[in-house]
Amino acid sequence: MARFLSPEWFAQAQQDDPGGAGAATAVLEQVVEGGPDGTVVYRVEVAGDRSRLVWPVPGRSAPADLRLTCDWPTAVAVARGELSTQNALMQGRLRVSGNPGRLADLAGEVQGLDPLPAAVRRDTTYPPAP
């Protein structure tokens, strides 16, 4: 079992990525602050009906379409299905930057996509914030 957002967790999440999904049509960057490893930044790249996690984020990457920033407890609650991203936004627990108009554009494209293999999601552990 790998701890949420640890290097081992990302390795497991990326191991079954077949690649070759084509050029990303949307890039969402997630910033999680205050976790066991400090701040973690990763991306979800969407290409058609596929998505994949990218970590670590290469230093010279193009800007993401949207950047979502939250603290560790919020990220854990969303990942465990205890809090929706919409509620996190409404409660001020999730901050969005980048091109906000792009959020509406991306809604249909990213709805229902899950870059995390079911086995990784099932076996993830979620320790409390340090």
CSV table of C-alpha atoms in Angstrom, one decimal:
chain,number,residue,atom,x,y,z
A,1,MET,CA,0.0,0.0,0.0
A,2,ALA,CA,1.3,3.4,-1.0
A,3,ARG,CA,0.7,6.6,0.9
A,4,PHE,CA,-1.3,9.2,-1.1
A,5,LEU,CA,0.9,11.5,-3.1
A,6,SER,CA,4.1,9.8,-2.1
A,7,PRO,CA,6.8,9.0,-4.8
A,8,GLU,CA,5.7,5.3,-4.5
A,9,TRP,CA,2.1,6.2,-5.0
A,10,PHE,CA,2.9,8.2,-8.2
A,11,ALA,CA,5.1,5.3,-9.4
A,12,GLN,CA,2.2,2.8,-9.0
A,13,ALA,CA,-0.3,5.2,-10.6
A,14,GLN,CA,2.0,5.7,-13.6
A,15,GLN,CA,3.1,2.1,-14.1
A,16,ASP,CA,0.1,1.1,-16.2
A,17,ASP,CA,0.1,4.2,-18.3
A,18,PRO,CA,0.4,3.0,-21.9
A,19,GLY,CA,1.4,6.5,-23.2
A,20,GLY,CA,0.6,7.4,-26.7
A,21,ALA,CA,-2.7,9.1,-25.8
A,22,GLY,CA,-1.8,12.0,-28.1
A,23,ALA,CA,-1.1,15.6,-27.4
A,24,ALA,CA,-2.9,16.9,-24.3
A,25,THR,CA,-5.9,19.0,-25.0
A,26,ALA,CA,-6.2,20.1,-21.4
A,27,VAL,CA,-3.7,20.3,-18.5
A,28,LEU,CA,-4.8,20.6,-14.9
A,29,GLU,CA,-2.2,21.2,-12.3
A,30,GLN,CA,-2.8,20.3,-8.7
A,31,VAL,CA,-0.8,21.8,-5.8
A,32,VAL,CA,-1.3,20.2,-2.4
A,33,GLU,CA,0.3,22.0,0.5
A,34,GLY,CA,1.2,20.8,4.0
A,35,GLY,CA,1.4,17.1,3.3
A,36,PRO,CA,3.9,14.6,4.7
A,37,ASP,CA,6.3,15.4,1.9
A,38,GLY,CA,5.6,19.2,2.0
A,39,THR,CA,4.1,20.7,-1.1
A,40,VAL,CA,3.4,18.3,-4.0
A,41,VAL,CA,2.7,19.5,-7.5
A,42,TYR,CA,1.4,17.1,-10.2
A,43,ARG,CA,-0.6,17.3,-13.4
A,44,VAL,CA,-3.5,15.6,-15.0
A,45,GLU,CA,-3.2,15.7,-18.8
A,46,VAL,CA,-6.3,15.0,-20.8
A,47,ALA,CA,-6.2,13.9,-24.4
A,48,GLY,CA,-9.6,12.9,-25.8
A,49,ASP,CA,-11.2,10.3,-23.6
A,50,ARG,CA,-8.0,9.5,-21.7
A,51,SER,CA,-6.1,11.1,-18.9
A,52,ARG,CA,-2.9,10.5,-17.1
A,53,LEU,CA,-0.9,11.7,-14.1
A,54,VAL,CA,2.4,13.5,-14.6
A,55,TRP,CA,4.8,13.7,-11.7
A,56,PRO,CA,7.3,15.1,-11.3
A,57,VAL,CA,6.3,18.1,-13.4
A,58,PRO,CA,9.1,19.0,-15.7
A,59,GLY,CA,10.7,22.3,-14.9
A,60,ARG,CA,10.1,23.9,-18.3
A,61,SER,CA,6.5,22.8,-18.8
A,62,ALA,CA,4.0,25.0,-20.5
A,63,PRO,CA,1.6,26.7,-18.1
A,64,ALA,CA,-1.4,24.6,-17.1
A,65,ASP,CA,-4.8,25.5,-18.3
A,66,LEU,CA,-6.0,25.5,-14.6
A,67,ARG,CA,-4.1,25.3,-11.4
A,68,LEU,CA,-5.9,24.0,-8.3
A,69,THR,CA,-4.4,24.6,-4.9
A,70,CYS,CA,-5.5,23.1,-1.6
A,71,ASP,CA,-4.2,21.9,1.7
A,72,TRP,CA,-3.5,18.2,2.6
A,73,PRO,CA,-6.8,17.6,4.5
A,74,THR,CA,-8.8,18.9,1.5
A,75,ALA,CA,-6.9,16.8,-1.0
A,76,VAL,CA,-7.4,13.7,1.2
A,77,ALA,CA,-11.2,14.4,1.6
A,78,VAL,CA,-11.6,14.8,-2.2
A,79,ALA,CA,-9.5,11.7,-3.0
A,80,ARG,CA,-11.5,9.6,-0.5
A,81,GLY,CA,-14.8,10.9,-1.9
A,82,GLU,CA,-15.8,12.6,1.3
A,83,LEU,CA,-15.8,16.1,-0.3
A,84,SER,CA,-16.6,17.1,-3.9
A,85,THR,CA,-14.4,19.5,-5.7
A,86,GLN,CA,-17.5,21.7,-6.2
A,87,ASN,CA,-18.1,21.9,-2.4
A,88,ALA,CA,-14.4,22.5,-1.8
A,89,LEU,CA,-14.5,25.4,-4.1
A,90,MET,CA,-17.7,26.8,-2.5
A,91,GLN,CA,-16.2,26.5,1.0
A,92,GLY,CA,-13.0,28.3,-0.1
A,93,ARG,CA,-10.9,25.2,0.5
A,94,LEU,CA,-9.8,24.9,-3.2
A,95,ARG,CA,-8.3,27.8,-5.0
A,96,VAL,CA,-8.3,28.0,-8.8
A,97,SER,CA,-6.0,30.1,-10.9
A,98,GLY,CA,-5.1,30.1,-14.6
A,99,ASN,CA,-7.8,30.6,-17.1
A,100,PRO,CA,-11.1,30.4,-15.2
A,101,GLY,CA,-13.1,30.5,-18.4
A,102,ARG,CA,-11.4,27.3,-19.3
A,103,LEU,CA,-13.1,25.5,-16.4
A,104,ALA,CA,-16.4,25.6,-18.1
A,105,ASP,CA,-14.8,24.6,-21.4
A,106,LEU,CA,-13.1,21.6,-19.7
A,107,ALA,CA,-16.2,20.4,-17.7
A,108,GLY,CA,-17.5,18.0,-20.4
A,109,GLU,CA,-14.0,16.9,-21.3
A,110,VAL,CA,-12.8,15.9,-17.8
A,111,GLN,CA,-16.1,14.7,-16.3
A,112,GLY,CA,-15.8,11.1,-15.5
A,113,LEU,CA,-12.1,10.7,-16.3
A,114,ASP,CA,-10.0,9.1,-13.7
A,115,PRO,CA,-6.2,8.9,-14.3
A,116,LEU,CA,-5.8,6.6,-11.2
A,117,PRO,CA,-6.0,2.9,-11.7
A,118,ALA,CA,-8.7,1.3,-9.5
A,119,ALA,CA,-6.1,-0.9,-7.7
A,120,VAL,CA,-4.0,2.1,-6.7
A,121,ARG,CA,-7.1,3.9,-5.5
A,122,ARG,CA,-8.2,0.9,-3.5
A,123,ASP,CA,-4.8,0.4,-1.9
A,124,THR,CA,-3.9,4.0,-1.1
A,125,THR,CA,-3.4,5.0,2.5
A,126,TYR,CA,-4.2,8.5,3.8
A,127,PRO,CA,-2.2,9.6,6.9
A,128,PRO,CA,-3.2,12.7,8.7
A,129,ALA,CA,-1.4,16.0,8.0
A,130,PRO,CA,1.9,16.4,9.8
